[in-house]
Amino acid sequence: MKNTPDLFSYRKYWAKRFGTASQLPMSREEMDALGWDSCDIVIVTGDAYVDHPSFGMAIIGRLLEAQGFRVGIIAQPDWTSADDFRKLGKPNLFFGITGGNMDSMVNRYTSDRRIRSNDAYTPDGAPNRRPDRCVTVYSHRCREAFKDVPIVLGGIEASLRRIAHYDYWSDTVRRSVLLDSKADLLVYGNGERQVVEIAHRLAAGESIDQLTDIRGTAFIRKQTPPDWTEIDSTSVDTPGTAVPKPNPYDDEPQGCAKDSSGDRPEAVVRLIKRRTPSDRTVIRLPAYEAVKSDPVLYAHASRVLHQETNPGNARALVQRHGDRDVWVNPPPIPLSTKEMDAVYGLPYSRLPHKSYGTSKIPAFEMIQHSVTIMRGCFGGCTFCSITEHEGRIIQSRSEDSIIREIETIRDTSPAFTGVISDLGGPTANMYRLACKDKAIEAACRRPSCVYPGICKNLNTDHSPLIRLYRRARALPGIKKVLIASGLRYDLAVTSPEYVKELVTHHVGGYLKIAPEHTEPGPLSKMLKPGIGTYDQFKRLFDKYSKEAGKEQYLIPYFIAAHPGTTDEDMLNLALWLKRNGFRADQVQAFLPSPMATATAMYHSGKNPLHRITRTSETVFVPKSLKQRRLHKAFLRYHDPNNWPLLREALKRMGRADLIGNGKHHLVPTWQPEGTGIHHEGKRIARKVLHFRTQHTGLPVIETKSPRKSRRMGKP
């Protein structure tokens, strides 16, 4: 594997040939105005084109432009024919295809497999502007339009489908998207390094088939080259007895804090210890045909893949599909601060393409005045796809770069009112946090740096973030800087000074955090801290809100029907919500996204956080539609529409004592008459805090209760 060059090192070899476009062209007329007879690269995207660094197609397009390439955009094309895919002409180098900022299936379907009524990444929120599994459909149309043009897939949809994966919507294990799309190359993770190298090497005359040594890419080959050493992970042992105690950190490198309790069960599959240099070693995963028919092997493949996600020690993976191999190179090297600054300093117009006129793009309206300060997440939440896509090593911008972007927003955005809506990223408070020892970081295979406790080698110093906040809000013309990204409260409690800074100056009445559950069973499958950490953070939040003279509330997120969650767990969560005066406005059940660890639990009923055996820990999975509805109903225990279902469940669970008309009861014995809720013949008003709770990554709108919310305090 070649060493990855500095992201912008190619500039010294490649003369910049063209000027900067105000926005990348979406039509031949715009190309003519720029004096272009053709595009070098055409990016096809499932989102509307917004020239803003929160949109992947804008980052990649502007980066390639800065490298001297002519880049065109085809956004949300009509996929029923190849005509729209020809409108910019034949690209000289390749088509780059992305589903957009969200997976197209997650974007279109709810966790109950119902079609969503709108699309936040489409003008005016119009639905049905992209096909299901759109990277596959777009790839076929590009091949139909220009048969001999290389096709490179990228973005989160392709990233999460780089090997055989469980597909929730069809309830099957599907092949790698490379096979289904018939593309030439797949870029996974953050794609800056890969696309720059791909573009330059193709421009230098290499064929797409020769690009097999680029980190962060996957491709198809017939067999393993002779100078590589294969590690076969599919030799099946005789199943042993299941004796493990909870310990998700088997096989840890020396120096990482871990819980070493518990015996190791006999493994179904043996991962042979490495004896050869990792840069010429490939791990052979069970074939597609094997994982499709054997959920235990699927769970094993998921476990191995997640152990090979650290750029410092990851080895290549290969998986047979029929008579061909899907080869996955190790992850890309994270961007340096200098490179991050360069990427976010490119000349974005920060506006939707002019062709959309006065149409509103909801996702843009939400983030147009936000600033990305970091990438990556070392939280390792099993239901979340951030780690699989962005990695767990934090990549941070410099303070000066962030301040320059805030000033650009202030000076150029026509809609700016003085409020920066967010300084964040995948998390609000992992800015500049990293392992204290680079050698340990490079060797670590832990799925999380903060579960079951914060690793002793993790730097949790929040002072750089505090300095950034203070400098940002002191800028002339900036009235308020809000923090809207999800907060890791288990990290925040290590720095009361940070909590005070946040609560005093950067909360707009509500702060969203994600305990996800209250019970240890599901929390251990999520890799989330116990509810006691939430209580600890809440005490600090309330203390500093009171000192600031502000009435502010925490908005907690919870997930229903996550693997490992029983009916009793959801009942206990409902009782916690009632005790604390919370009412969920809208809720969503767990949605198994491709490649997530929790998705492997959902499909296999096994726990890939431990060694997999035929008789190892079985994870309870609430799969049936009725049970998923029940778990959502527990989160909305106050909704009269859910009371019949909850009464039936409480009786079945032997908890009929929670049915009644007293304050300690969960649901009443009657239905409400007309509007409002009646108790002992009198209509009463409930003073509670309403909130929305749903799966990570979707937009959230919070609403405040009418009166006496101060009295709840809890909130």
XYZ file of C-alpha atoms in Angstrom, residues 1-4 159 162-163 185-191 193-194 197 211-219 221 228 274 277-283 304-318 326-334 387-391 393 442 445 595:
69
model
C 0.000 0.000 0.000
C 1.447 3.344 -1.011
C 1.892 6.083 1.546
C -0.834 8.700 1.255
C -19.657 3.512 2.170
C -18.949 -1.855 0.562
C -19.233 -5.537 1.539
C -14.283 1.719 -7.828
C -15.863 2.572 -4.480
C -14.630 5.328 -2.173
C -15.599 4.859 1.456
C -15.272 7.214 4.400
C -14.330 10.848 3.928
C -13.218 10.866 0.320
C -7.632 11.913 -0.352
C -9.055 9.168 -2.539
C -5.458 10.616 -6.156
C -5.958 1.891 -9.076
C -5.812 -0.930 -6.554
C -3.479 0.588 -3.960
C -5.477 3.598 -2.769
C -6.518 3.551 0.888
C -10.217 4.047 1.524
C -11.299 2.327 -1.689
C -12.893 -0.979 -2.664
C -12.811 -2.728 -6.020
C -10.582 -8.539 -8.600
C -0.026 -10.912 -0.430
C -0.914 -11.689 12.293
C 3.517 -7.047 7.754
C 0.023 -5.557 7.713
C 0.589 -3.685 4.457
C 0.759 -7.006 2.573
C -1.804 -8.920 4.627
C -5.445 -9.375 3.703
C -8.176 -10.947 5.832
C -13.923 -8.546 12.032
C -14.767 -5.562 9.831
C -15.210 -3.278 12.848
C -11.894 -4.449 14.282
C -10.200 -3.324 11.060
C -11.310 0.326 11.057
C -8.315 2.002 12.698
C -6.095 3.520 9.966
C -3.080 2.814 12.168
C -3.405 -0.971 12.161
C -6.208 -1.957 9.778
C -5.548 -4.661 7.234
C -7.190 -5.095 3.854
C -10.338 -7.222 3.685
C -11.530 -9.462 0.878
C -14.590 -7.610 -3.393
C -11.348 -6.153 -2.056
C -11.482 -3.413 0.604
C -8.292 -1.473 1.259
C -7.570 -0.077 4.769
C -9.272 3.205 5.751
C -7.888 6.557 4.579
C -5.430 8.462 6.736
C -7.338 11.199 8.642
C -17.664 5.603 12.901
C -18.060 3.312 9.866
C -18.034 6.369 7.617
C -15.912 9.103 9.219
C -13.799 6.992 11.548
C -10.067 9.586 15.079
C -2.315 3.387 16.175
C -8.944 -1.874 18.324
C -23.065 -2.277 8.405
